[in-house]
Amino acid sequence: MLSRFTTTFTAVGLALAASAATPALADDHAAASEATSDLSDLVSQVAIPFQEFELENGLTVIVHEDRKAPVVGVAVWYNVGSKDEPKGQTGFAHLFEHLMFNGSENAPNDYFQYLQEMGATDYNGTTNFDRTNYFQTVPRPALERALWLESDRMGYLLGAVTQAKLDNQRGVVQNEKRQGDNQPGGLVFYEILDKMFPEGHPYSHSVIGSMADLDAASMDDVRNWFRDKYGPNNATLVLAGDISAAEARPMVEKWFGPIARGPVNNPAEADVPMLEEDVRTVMKDKVAATSVSKYWAVPGITSDELTALNVGASVFGGLSSSRLDEILVREEQLAVGVSAGNFDFQRVGILTVSATLRPGVELATLEARLDELIAEYIAEGPNEDEVRRAATSSLAGTIRGLEQVGGFGGKAVTLARGEVLASDPAFYRNQLEVLATLTPADVKAAMQRWMTRPALTLVLEPGERDATYEEAASVEAAEAPAEEAPADDTLTVSVERPAPPIDTVAELDFPDVQRATLANGMQVTYAKRDAVPATYVTLSFNAGGSSDPAGKDGLAGLTLGLFDEGTAAMSSQDIAEARERLGVNISSNTSADRSTFQLSALSANLTPSLDLMSKIIREPAFEVSELERVRAQAITGIKQQMNSPQGVAVRAIGPEVFGADNPYGNTSTVESVSAITRDDLVAFKDSWIRPDNGEVFVISDRPLDEIVTSLNAVFGDWTAPAAAKGAKNFGDVDEAEGNRIILINRPNSPQSFILGAQLTPLDASDPAYVDFTNANNSLGGNFLARLNMNLRETKGWSYGVRGGAQARENAVVYQISGGVQADRTGDSVAEMIRETTEFLTASGVTDEELARNVAAEVGELPGRFETSGAVLRALQTNAQFGRPDNYYETLVERYRGQTKESLDAAARAAISADKFVWVVVGDASVVQSQLEQLGMPVEVRELPSAE
């Protein structure tokens, strides 16, 4: 779901859930020198050349030329974040991020409308402590339109900011807060800030801010905030992609040049705070297991110690081979998961270490051992091999990330972040050079300096939340006092600025697809991409969750998770270290229909990387001790899902739509995963993970013959076992009874999560499938669809609602989902049904929707396949659904031939408003009476036990 993300410790807390591991000893000086040389070679491969200029009004412009695809990443960063908010105006930066999407004087509609019309991809906006940014990747012919759009909200916004828009976006922000708060651990963020930063410190309040401050904001407050913070001299524009500085400058001058210079926002200074003594706090929430986390305030991104802190955290708890994972998770099995990381902001950072308690272990035992390991690490520091592995992994990931020009982490973001937060677009390069020469002594010194200071220890336990939680105010239709004049919601245009035309359309040139056959008969599907020196390989097997035998739901996922936990000759630690030395990612995944192994490697290391992948796939040990450890992690994950509103709903809906006996209707449980034996793992591997049940997909800068030679060297002699190949049995699915509601009681939920689903007659392999998906773009498929615009942008009851088709190989389900404020749950379900009914009857696709959605689908195609990963996924999807190699190139003609009538017919043939089974997860004491007024039967269930 498209959303405007806010950097908060809710998100940070989730990020801390990454798993970790431990060290190898390597004190050989020659080996260290060789590693340093290798790192320098890697650094030399990371280059984002750019040209920079400044307009007379102070706007900084950075241009990076990348001609691999006819797209340009456009990023505008404003030098204002929540740390710049004075007392009484907290949350203003984030509120303005919302308002600046709600239209400007010459583009008065929602900005997502204009972005879709120009075929933009990867578009969004975010706010954090330090900055506000907006970004989109647009087809090259639409670049000038994008610059017009961005310049209009920079220089000509206020005439379009009305009281109605302000009130609506306050409601949206309230529901954004509810959505975050409603997650397990959703209140941890506030506690961290409260305990670590003194009152008045610029980082002491959350990015989303005080709802009381937002409610009190007047139109004058809002206008003054904009005038003070969003002038061109307080912004940086980055263009990265199919554009040169010479081509860009006239367009930038034309659209941004006339905007008047504004006040300069000098980012708030902030010291790194130090607690007077260790602080310990205990919180309770709907979490599956107890976790203990420690936090230290550390310097921000311009500190000389930044890289040492990042690497130190990675070695200790971030790498797959980190010390915490090896000792606490693998060896001593006191924890089911560990993590460590350094979250760096402009003025300060938060260094954190975390461990999640394994069932049956005492918290005091885990915490004492964690403290011992922290003390040992501070005293000893990392060794040379650990530092080099951390650096190699980081650099290899950076190189692979160079393909993307825009989005959340592309090259435009990298340059903008350096300029805005460190006054240097090449800041990334400086950090990489530090990384290549970093020594264990550097890391040890940084750890000793900062991890010896008093820390915040936060324990999060299963249980009910503290009753002092303050809910965000409800969105209600308030009437203005009689003596008040009605708000003026008139649009005022100060300067007429017509939108520039888009004269041409960028065409998708999907890579040519080639095929080969390995010596063992496995088919290889290959496409060449040479933007980066990397190779991506997927081995895909026709298995997935739908292959789980009765009573053993979760077998496919558990088995896939154990392949890299040890082979005949390598331990899980050996595998983790080997991956890091090579800078290769090897992972596995199980979907409904497929079980896959993925490799992304530097092409220079392809041969040893494939050799490692082969050992993982062909020689898993499935040690019983590893099975028990991974089983405990899987059960904890199931229990956590059973505490999440979305997780509860998803687990409940499958059996209702498909029936309990259909492979698509089953879901793993604590009971089913507990019943899996080592013999089950071996049987699954022999039945499903075998060369006669799989195929290979490759994207690489290397030629196909070289790829085939490398693959044959490690897989060519792999033959199928004597056991019979697995077979799935879907049978017939009885149509589920619709028009009913299942209410799952989750007490004290500030928000209800709604999920409605129905089985459709659609077939994703049918060329007409895209007629339905584009019809759904009017109902639920994107931000501008009717469901979202009603419940979010008009009513303000939700942070976002979507509806879409979930395509499986043998079934397509249509579902509507979203979180809504609890006291509007019944109204929201009613609106979802009303919108769907009207769309399928009297109010089908409009002329405006047809034009916008066709333009968006056609225009987005070049941007959708900018990266190797996107092309690799497309190859697999085409194979799964029997589509031709040029499928995506054929879509342009298909979209342009669509009419309102054809799309209406596709939608009406596929779904019906009275066939939805509705699952609502919320507080029954608040919600049940609302739902009972809808005229559908309501079945109330208690929250499933996590035991």
Tab-separated table of C-alpha atoms in Angstrom, residues 25-39 384-385 388:
chain	number	residue	atom	x	y	z
A	25	LEU	CA	39.780	-15.491	13.898
A	26	ALA	CA	42.130	-14.051	11.277
A	27	ASP	CA	45.126	-12.142	12.522
A	28	ASP	CA	47.348	-12.826	9.518
A	29	HIS	CA	48.811	-9.518	8.362
A	30	ALA	CA	49.145	-10.593	4.728
A	31	ALA	CA	45.545	-11.678	4.588
A	32	ALA	CA	44.504	-8.353	6.041
A	33	SER	CA	46.471	-6.449	3.420
A	34	GLU	CA	44.905	-8.499	0.670
A	35	ALA	CA	41.459	-7.792	2.045
A	36	THR	CA	42.153	-4.074	2.179
A	37	SER	CA	43.238	-4.153	-1.451
A	38	ASP	CA	40.034	-5.976	-2.376
A	39	LEU	CA	37.980	-3.372	-0.531
A	384	GLU	CA	40.409	-8.038	11.238
A	385	ASP	CA	38.340	-10.694	9.509
A	388	ARG	CA	36.581	-6.902	6.488
